[in-house]
Amino acid sequence: MADPTAIVPSIIILAPWVKSWIDNSPLTIGPWFLGTCFELFLQGVLVTQSTKFLSYNDPKGRSKRLIWLVIVLNVLCLVKTSQNIKIVWDTMITNYANPDCAWILLSVEWLHYTEGLSTALIAVYVQAFFVYRYHVLTKRWWLCVFIALCMAVSLIAAIVAVYYIPKLIFTRIRMWSLTHFVFAIVVDTLITSCTAWHLQRRKSAVQSTSDLINRLTRLVWQSALPPTICVIINAIVLESQPMVLTHLMINIVLPKLYAVSLLYTLNTRNDIRSEQENDGTTGYQITVSNRPATMVSGATSFVSGAGPSGNGVGVKSPRIGRDQEALSGYEFDREAGLDLNGSETTKRVTFDFKQDSGSNLSRLN
């Protein structure tokens, strides 16, 4: 057996820039490795959330139209995960003893330098869903068009940044990458703040409806904050250290945060629906106008007359839990019987009433 002390160490002569790449491996190779590890963890979270959503038994079939949304999202995320694993494999395994090649792969191998573009595609995919949800909620098409334009600029900026990577024009790469991040931040901020603001504006004096709106508002912020904070940190790191690859670790994790936020929203919505279906409350569709009204004893009707509040309150056909299901599911349309637009003179608002054994409604609040 050979004496280990007698082995002559290998001598590898490296070019200056490659030597710098190896000497600073925690900042050059480390971000790829750590980012992929975190990304794989979030992929497991995403699979768990997707399984929960697909296994949800909706007797009314309201979630079926979102199944393909979830399936396509999972396919995109799996492709993204495969891309990151391939990059780490090429850098740390295949070219372990060939740092010259590992260093240059980032700018010559399309699978490597399109990493930012694949992140942008998943981000825009998720943002498009939330824009659609906001449009269904508010019908403010003009704001949705503006947000969609910002999304388009963000995606185009990511494409242009990828175009300059093989050319190694670092100033252009930095400029267009920052443009992409800034517009992504604008999109996330607008969607989150406008949705939360609109929900809070429609709070009523009825406790059950107010509690539901508060819960939905928290859901909006909880689902939006992680990816938005990640984008902000990514932009700050890129601006402060443009020649260091630390921001890549954040960029690798970013698409999974977007995907998890979408699945978290859908699953929480289903949880709210299940709670309402198991609850003992009865939902009524209320029309509020400026005409006086009198409450009639009985579980299902009000008629115009002189009411104590001076407001006319009319009940259309009772819909058991329908209105709050619409609210929890963001199904704001005429079919669901709930309109929180506020753009018309007459507004339809959802209230829940507890019924006693005589099926009499005793009070509004």
CSV table of C-alpha atoms in Angstrom, one decimal:
chain,number,residue,atom,x,y,z
A,1,MET,CA,0.0,0.0,0.0
A,2,ALA,CA,1.4,3.4,-1.0
A,3,ASP,CA,2.4,5.8,1.7
A,4,PRO,CA,0.0,8.8,1.6
A,5,THR,CA,2.8,11.1,2.5
A,6,ALA,CA,4.8,10.1,-0.6
A,7,ILE,CA,2.0,11.1,-3.0
A,8,VAL,CA,3.0,14.1,-5.1
A,9,PRO,CA,0.1,16.6,-5.2
A,10,SER,CA,-1.3,17.6,-8.6
A,11,ILE,CA,-0.5,21.0,-9.9
A,12,ILE,CA,-3.2,22.8,-11.9
A,13,ILE,CA,-2.3,26.1,-13.5
A,14,LEU,CA,-5.4,28.2,-13.6
A,15,ALA,CA,-6.1,31.4,-15.5
A,16,PRO,CA,-6.5,34.5,-13.2
A,17,TRP,CA,-10.3,34.8,-13.7
A,18,VAL,CA,-10.8,31.0,-13.2
A,19,LYS,CA,-8.6,31.1,-10.1
A,20,SER,CA,-10.8,33.9,-8.8
A,21,TRP,CA,-13.8,31.8,-9.5
A,22,ILE,CA,-12.4,28.9,-7.5
A,23,ASP,CA,-11.1,31.0,-4.6
A,24,ASN,CA,-14.5,32.7,-4.2
A,25,SER,CA,-16.5,29.5,-4.6
A,26,PRO,CA,-18.9,30.4,-1.7
A,27,LEU,CA,-20.0,33.4,-3.8
A,28,THR,CA,-19.8,31.8,-7.3
A,29,ILE,CA,-20.7,28.1,-7.0
A,30,GLY,CA,-22.4,28.3,-3.5
A,31,PRO,CA,-25.5,30.3,-4.6
A,32,TRP,CA,-26.3,27.7,-7.3
A,33,PHE,CA,-26.0,24.8,-4.8
A,34,LEU,CA,-27.9,26.5,-1.8
A,35,GLY,CA,-30.6,27.9,-4.1
A,36,THR,CA,-31.2,24.5,-5.6
A,37,CYS,CA,-31.4,22.9,-2.1
A,38,PHE,CA,-34.0,25.5,-1.0
A,39,GLU,CA,-35.8,25.1,-4.2
A,40,LEU,CA,-36.1,21.3,-3.8
A,41,PHE,CA,-37.5,21.8,-0.3
A,42,LEU,CA,-40.2,24.2,-1.7
A,43,GLN,CA,-40.9,21.7,-4.5
A,44,GLY,CA,-41.9,19.2,-1.8
A,45,VAL,CA,-44.1,21.8,-0.3
A,46,LEU,CA,-45.7,22.5,-3.7
A,47,VAL,CA,-46.3,18.8,-4.3
A,48,THR,CA,-48.0,18.5,-0.9
A,49,GLN,CA,-50.2,21.5,-1.5
A,50,SER,CA,-51.1,20.3,-5.0
A,51,THR,CA,-52.1,16.9,-3.7
A,52,LYS,CA,-54.3,18.6,-1.1
A,53,PHE,CA,-56.0,20.7,-3.8
A,54,LEU,CA,-56.5,17.8,-6.2
A,55,SER,CA,-57.9,15.6,-3.5
A,56,TYR,CA,-60.5,18.2,-2.4
A,57,ASN,CA,-64.0,16.8,-2.8
A,58,ASP,CA,-66.1,19.7,-4.1
A,59,PRO,CA,-69.7,18.4,-4.5
A,60,LYS,CA,-70.6,21.4,-6.7
A,61,GLY,CA,-67.5,21.0,-8.9
A,62,ARG,CA,-66.4,24.6,-8.5
A,63,SER,CA,-62.7,23.6,-8.3
A,64,LYS,CA,-62.6,21.6,-11.5
A,65,ARG,CA,-62.0,24.6,-13.7
A,66,LEU,CA,-58.8,25.3,-11.7
A,67,ILE,CA,-57.3,21.8,-12.0
A,68,TRP,CA,-55.5,22.5,-15.3
A,69,LEU,CA,-54.1,25.7,-13.7
A,70,VAL,CA,-52.5,23.7,-11.0
A,71,ILE,CA,-51.3,20.9,-13.4
A,72,VAL,CA,-49.6,23.4,-15.7
A,73,LEU,CA,-48.0,25.2,-12.8
A,74,ASN,CA,-46.6,21.9,-11.5
A,75,VAL,CA,-45.2,21.0,-14.9
A,76,LEU,CA,-43.5,24.4,-15.1
A,77,CYS,CA,-42.0,24.0,-11.7
A,78,LEU,CA,-40.8,20.5,-12.4
A,79,VAL,CA,-39.1,21.8,-15.5
A,80,LYS,CA,-37.5,24.6,-13.5
A,81,THR,CA,-36.3,22.1,-10.9
A,82,SER,CA,-34.8,19.9,-13.6
A,83,GLN,CA,-33.0,22.9,-15.0
A,84,ASN,CA,-31.5,23.8,-11.7
A,85,ILE,CA,-30.3,20.3,-11.0
A,86,LYS,CA,-28.7,20.1,-14.4
A,87,ILE,CA,-26.9,23.4,-13.8
A,88,VAL,CA,-25.5,22.2,-10.5
A,89,TRP,CA,-24.6,18.8,-12.0
A,90,ASP,CA,-22.7,20.4,-14.9
A,91,THR,CA,-20.9,22.8,-12.6
A,92,MET,CA,-20.0,20.6,-9.7
A,93,ILE,CA,-19.9,17.1,-11.1
A,94,THR,CA,-19.3,16.9,-14.8
A,95,ASN,CA,-16.7,19.8,-14.8
A,96,TYR,CA,-15.4,19.2,-11.3
A,97,ALA,CA,-11.8,19.0,-12.5
A,98,ASN,CA,-12.3,21.5,-15.4
A,99,PRO,CA,-13.1,24.9,-13.8
A,100,ASP,CA,-12.3,26.7,-17.0
A,101,CYS,CA,-15.4,25.0,-18.6
A,102,ALA,CA,-17.5,25.3,-15.5
A,103,TRP,CA,-16.9,29.1,-15.3
A,104,ILE,CA,-17.8,29.8,-18.9
A,105,LEU,CA,-21.0,27.6,-19.0
A,106,LEU,CA,-23.0,30.4,-17.6
A,107,SER,CA,-22.6,32.4,-20.7
A,108,VAL,CA,-22.4,29.8,-23.5
A,109,GLU,CA,-24.9,27.0,-22.4
A,110,TRP,CA,-28.5,28.1,-23.0
A,111,LEU,CA,-29.8,25.9,-20.2
A,112,HIS,CA,-27.6,27.9,-17.8
A,113,TYR,CA,-28.2,31.5,-19.0
A,114,THR,CA,-32.0,31.1,-19.4
A,115,GLU,CA,-32.4,30.5,-15.7
A,116,GLY,CA,-33.7,34.0,-15.1
A,117,LEU,CA,-36.2,33.7,-18.0
A,118,SER,CA,-37.7,30.5,-16.6
A,119,THR,CA,-38.2,32.3,-13.3
A,120,ALA,CA,-39.9,35.2,-15.0
A,121,LEU,CA,-42.3,32.9,-16.9
A,122,ILE,CA,-43.5,31.2,-13.7
A,123,ALA,CA,-43.9,34.6,-12.0
A,124,VAL,CA,-46.0,36.0,-14.8
A,125,TYR,CA,-48.1,32.8,-14.9
A,126,VAL,CA,-49.0,33.2,-11.2
A,127,GLN,CA,-49.4,37.0,-11.4
A,128,ALA,CA,-51.9,36.5,-14.3
A,129,PHE,CA,-54.1,34.3,-12.1
A,130,PHE,CA,-54.1,37.0,-9.3
A,131,VAL,CA,-54.9,39.7,-11.9
A,132,TYR,CA,-57.8,37.6,-13.2
A,133,ARG,CA,-59.0,37.1,-9.6
A,134,TYR,CA,-58.9,40.9,-9.0
A,135,HIS,CA,-60.8,41.5,-12.2
A,136,VAL,CA,-63.5,39.0,-11.2
A,137,LEU,CA,-63.7,40.7,-7.8
A,138,THR,CA,-63.9,44.3,-8.9
A,139,LYS,CA,-64.6,44.5,-12.6
A,140,ARG,CA,-62.0,47.3,-12.9
A,141,TRP,CA,-60.7,46.4,-16.3
A,142,TRP,CA,-58.7,49.5,-16.7
A,143,LEU,CA,-56.5,48.8,-13.7
A,144,CYS,CA,-56.2,45.2,-14.7
A,145,VAL,CA,-55.0,46.3,-18.2
A,146,PHE,CA,-52.4,48.6,-16.5
A,147,ILE,CA,-51.1,45.7,-14.3
A,148,ALA,CA,-51.0,43.4,-17.4
A,149,LEU,CA,-48.9,46.0,-19.2
A,150,CYS,CA,-46.5,46.1,-16.3
A,151,MET,CA,-46.3,42.3,-16.4
A,152,ALA,CA,-45.5,42.4,-20.1
A,153,VAL,CA,-42.7,44.9,-19.5
A,154,SER,CA,-41.3,42.8,-16.7
A,155,LEU,CA,-41.3,39.7,-19.0
A,156,ILE,CA,-39.8,41.6,-22.0
A,157,ALA,CA,-37.0,43.0,-19.7
A,158,ALA,CA,-36.2,39.4,-18.6
A,159,ILE,CA,-36.0,38.3,-22.2
A,160,VAL,CA,-33.7,41.2,-23.1
A,161,ALA,CA,-31.4,40.5,-20.1
A,162,VAL,CA,-31.1,36.9,-21.2
A,163,TYR,CA,-30.2,38.1,-24.7
A,164,TYR,CA,-27.2,40.0,-23.4
A,165,ILE,CA,-25.8,37.3,-21.2
A,166,PRO,CA,-24.0,35.3,-23.9
A,167,LYS,CA,-22.6,38.7,-25.1
A,168,LEU,CA,-21.2,39.4,-21.6
A,169,ILE,CA,-22.4,43.0,-21.7
A,170,PHE,CA,-22.7,43.3,-17.9
A,171,THR,CA,-24.1,46.8,-17.8
A,172,ARG,CA,-27.0,45.9,-20.1
A,173,ILE,CA,-27.6,42.7,-18.1
A,174,ARG,CA,-27.8,44.6,-14.9
A,175,MET,CA,-30.0,47.3,-16.3
A,176,TRP,CA,-32.6,45.0,-17.8
A,177,SER,CA,-32.5,42.7,-14.8
A,178,LEU,CA,-33.3,45.6,-12.5
A,179,THR,CA,-36.1,46.7,-14.9
A,180,HIS,CA,-37.6,43.2,-14.7
A,181,PHE,CA,-37.5,43.2,-10.9
A,182,VAL,CA,-38.8,46.7,-10.5
A,183,PHE,CA,-41.9,46.0,-12.6
A,184,ALA,CA,-42.4,42.7,-10.9
A,185,ILE,CA,-42.5,44.6,-7.6
A,186,VAL,CA,-45.0,47.1,-9.0
A,187,VAL,CA,-47.2,44.3,-10.2
A,188,ASP,CA,-47.2,42.4,-6.9
A,189,THR,CA,-47.7,45.6,-4.9
A,190,LEU,CA,-50.7,46.7,-7.0
A,191,ILE,CA,-52.4,43.3,-7.0
A,192,THR,CA,-52.0,42.9,-3.2
A,193,SER,CA,-52.8,46.4,-2.1
A,194,CYS,CA,-55.8,46.9,-4.4
A,195,THR,CA,-57.3,43.5,-3.6
A,196,ALA,CA,-57.0,44.1,0.2
A,197,TRP,CA,-58.3,47.7,-0.1
A,198,HIS,CA,-61.3,46.6,-2.1
A,199,LEU,CA,-62.2,43.9,0.4
A,200,GLN,CA,-61.8,46.2,3.4
A,201,ARG,CA,-64.1,48.8,1.8
A,202,ARG,CA,-66.9,46.3,1.6
A,203,LYS,CA,-66.9,45.3,5.2
A,204,SER,CA,-70.4,45.5,6.8
A,205,ALA,CA,-71.8,45.8,10.3
A,206,VAL,CA,-72.6,42.1,10.3
A,207,GLN,CA,-70.0,40.2,12.3
A,208,SER,CA,-69.9,37.0,10.2
A,209,THR,CA,-69.4,38.9,6.9
A,210,SER,CA,-66.8,41.2,8.5
A,211,ASP,CA,-64.9,38.2,9.9
A,212,LEU,CA,-64.9,36.6,6.5
A,213,ILE,CA,-63.6,39.7,4.8
A,214,ASN,CA,-60.9,40.1,7.5
A,215,ARG,CA,-59.8,36.5,6.9
A,216,LEU,CA,-59.7,37.0,3.1
A,217,THR,CA,-57.6,40.2,3.6
A,218,ARG,CA,-55.1,38.3,5.7
A,219,LEU,CA,-55.0,35.6,3.1
A,220,VAL,CA,-54.2,38.2,0.4
A,221,TRP,CA,-51.2,39.6,2.4
A,222,GLN,CA,-50.0,36.2,3.6
A,223,SER,CA,-49.9,34.8,0.1
A,224,ALA,CA,-48.3,37.8,-1.5
A,225,LEU,CA,-45.6,38.9,1.0
A,226,PRO,CA,-43.1,36.0,0.6
A,227,PRO,CA,-42.5,36.4,-3.2
A,228,THR,CA,-42.7,40.2,-3.1
A,229,ILE,CA,-40.1,40.4,-0.3
A,230,CYS,CA,-37.9,37.9,-2.2
A,231,VAL,CA,-38.1,40.1,-5.4
A,232,ILE,CA,-37.2,43.2,-3.4
A,233,ILE,CA,-34.2,41.5,-1.8
A,234,ASN,CA,-33.1,40.2,-5.2
A,235,ALA,CA,-33.2,43.7,-6.7
A,236,ILE,CA,-31.2,45.1,-3.8
A,237,VAL,CA,-28.5,42.4,-3.9
A,238,LEU,CA,-28.2,42.7,-7.7
A,239,GLU,CA,-27.8,46.5,-7.4
A,240,SER,CA,-25.3,46.4,-4.5
A,241,GLN,CA,-23.3,43.4,-5.8
A,242,PRO,CA,-23.8,43.2,-9.6
A,243,MET,CA,-20.7,41.1,-10.3
A,244,VAL,CA,-21.4,38.6,-7.5
A,245,LEU,CA,-23.8,35.7,-8.1
A,246,THR,CA,-25.4,35.8,-4.7
A,247,HIS,CA,-28.6,37.1,-6.2
A,248,LEU,CA,-28.9,33.8,-8.1
A,249,MET,CA,-29.7,31.9,-4.9
A,250,ILE,CA,-32.7,34.2,-4.4
A,251,ASN,CA,-33.7,34.1,-8.0
A,252,ILE,CA,-33.7,30.2,-8.0
A,253,VAL,CA,-36.1,30.1,-5.0
A,254,LEU,CA,-38.4,32.9,-6.3
A,255,PRO,CA,-40.6,30.9,-8.7
A,256,LYS,CA,-41.4,28.3,-6.1
A,257,LEU,CA,-42.5,31.1,-3.7
A,258,TYR,CA,-44.9,32.3,-6.4
A,259,ALA,CA,-46.2,28.8,-7.0
A,260,VAL,CA,-46.7,28.1,-3.2
A,261,SER,CA,-48.5,31.4,-2.8
A,262,LEU,CA,-51.0,30.4,-5.5
A,263,LEU,CA,-51.6,26.9,-4.1
A,264,TYR,CA,-51.9,28.3,-0.6
A,265,THR,CA,-54.6,30.7,-1.8
A,266,LEU,CA,-56.6,27.9,-3.5
A,267,ASN,CA,-56.3,25.5,-0.5
A,268,THR,CA,-57.3,28.2,2.0
A,269,ARG,CA,-60.3,29.1,-0.2
A,270,ASN,CA,-61.4,25.4,-0.1
A,271,ASP,CA,-60.9,25.3,3.6
A,272,ILE,CA,-63.2,28.3,4.1
A,273,ARG,CA,-65.8,26.7,1.8
A,274,SER,CA,-65.7,23.5,3.9
A,275,GLU,CA,-66.1,25.4,7.1
A,276,GLN,CA,-69.1,27.2,5.7
A,277,GLU,CA,-70.7,24.0,4.4
A,278,ASN,CA,-70.4,22.5,7.9
A,279,ASP,CA,-71.6,25.6,9.6
A,280,GLY,CA,-75.2,26.0,10.8
A,281,THR,CA,-75.7,29.5,9.3
A,282,THR,CA,-78.1,30.4,6.6
A,283,GLY,CA,-77.0,32.9,3.9
A,284,TYR,CA,-79.4,35.4,2.4
A,285,GLN,CA,-79.0,37.8,-0.5
A,286,ILE,CA,-79.8,41.3,0.7
A,287,THR,CA,-80.6,44.3,-1.5
A,288,VAL,CA,-79.9,47.6,0.3
A,289,SER,CA,-81.5,50.7,-1.1
A,290,ASN,CA,-82.5,54.1,0.2
A,291,ARG,CA,-86.2,53.1,0.6
A,292,PRO,CA,-87.5,52.5,4.1
A,293,ALA,CA,-88.3,48.9,5.0
A,294,THR,CA,-90.1,46.8,7.6
A,295,MET,CA,-88.9,43.4,8.7
A,296,VAL,CA,-91.6,40.8,8.5
A,297,SER,CA,-91.6,37.9,11.0
A,298,GLY,CA,-90.5,34.9,9.1
A,299,ALA,CA,-87.3,33.4,7.9
A,300,THR,CA,-87.4,34.4,4.2
A,301,SER,CA,-88.8,37.9,3.5
A,302,PHE,CA,-88.7,41.6,4.1
A,303,VAL,CA,-91.0,44.1,2.5
A,304,SER,CA,-90.8,47.9,1.8
A,305,GLY,CA,-92.1,50.0,4.7
A,306,ALA,CA,-91.0,52.2,7.5
A,307,GLY,CA,-88.0,50.5,9.1
A,308,PRO,CA,-86.2,51.7,12.2
A,309,SER,CA,-83.0,52.3,10.3
A,310,GLY,CA,-84.6,54.2,7.5
A,311,ASN,CA,-83.0,52.0,4.9
A,312,GLY,CA,-84.9,49.6,2.6
A,313,VAL,CA,-83.9,46.0,3.0
A,314,GLY,CA,-85.2,43.4,0.6
A,315,VAL,CA,-84.5,39.8,0.6
A,316,LYS,CA,-84.5,37.8,-2.7
A,317,SER,CA,-84.6,34.0,-2.6
A,318,PRO,CA,-82.6,32.6,0.3
A,319,ARG,CA,-79.4,30.9,-0.8
A,320,ILE,CA,-78.0,28.6,1.8
A,321,GLY,CA,-74.4,29.6,2.2
A,322,ARG,CA,-74.2,30.6,-1.5
A,323,ASP,CA,-73.2,34.2,-1.1
A,324,GLN,CA,-70.4,33.5,1.4
A,325,GLU,CA,-69.2,30.7,-0.8
A,326,ALA,CA,-69.0,33.2,-3.6
A,327,LEU,CA,-67.0,35.6,-1.4
A,328,SER,CA,-64.6,32.9,-0.2
A,329,GLY,CA,-64.2,31.6,-3.7
A,330,TYR,CA,-63.8,35.0,-5.4
A,331,GLU,CA,-66.7,34.0,-7.6
A,332,PHE,CA,-68.1,37.5,-7.8
A,333,ASP,CA,-70.6,37.4,-10.6
A,334,ARG,CA,-74.4,37.5,-11.1
A,335,GLU,CA,-74.7,33.7,-11.0
A,336,ALA,CA,-73.2,33.7,-7.5
A,337,GLY,CA,-75.5,36.6,-6.5
A,338,LEU,CA,-72.9,38.8,-5.0
A,339,ASP,CA,-71.6,42.1,-6.3
A,340,LEU,CA,-69.1,44.1,-4.3
A,341,ASN,CA,-68.3,46.5,-7.1
A,342,GLY,CA,-70.0,49.5,-5.5
A,343,SER,CA,-70.4,51.0,-9.0
A,344,GLU,CA,-74.2,50.8,-9.0
A,345,THR,CA,-76.7,52.7,-6.9
A,346,THR,CA,-78.1,49.5,-5.5
A,347,LYS,CA,-75.6,47.1,-3.9
A,348,ARG,CA,-76.0,43.5,-3.0
A,349,VAL,CA,-74.3,42.6,0.3
A,350,THR,CA,-74.2,39.2,2.0
A,351,PHE,CA,-75.4,38.8,5.6
A,352,ASP,CA,-75.7,35.6,7.7
A,353,PHE,CA,-78.4,35.2,10.2
A,354,LYS,CA,-78.7,32.6,13.0
A,355,GLN,CA,-82.2,31.1,13.0
A,356,ASP,CA,-84.0,30.0,16.1
A,357,SER,CA,-86.3,27.1,16.4
A,358,GLY,CA,-89.2,29.1,15.2
A,359,SER,CA,-87.3,30.2,12.1
A,360,ASN,CA,-87.7,33.9,13.0
A,361,LEU,CA,-85.1,36.5,12.2
A,362,SER,CA,-84.8,38.8,15.2
A,363,ARG,CA,-82.2,41.3,14.2
A,364,LEU,CA,-79.9,42.4,11.4
A,365,ASN,CA,-76.6,42.5,13.3
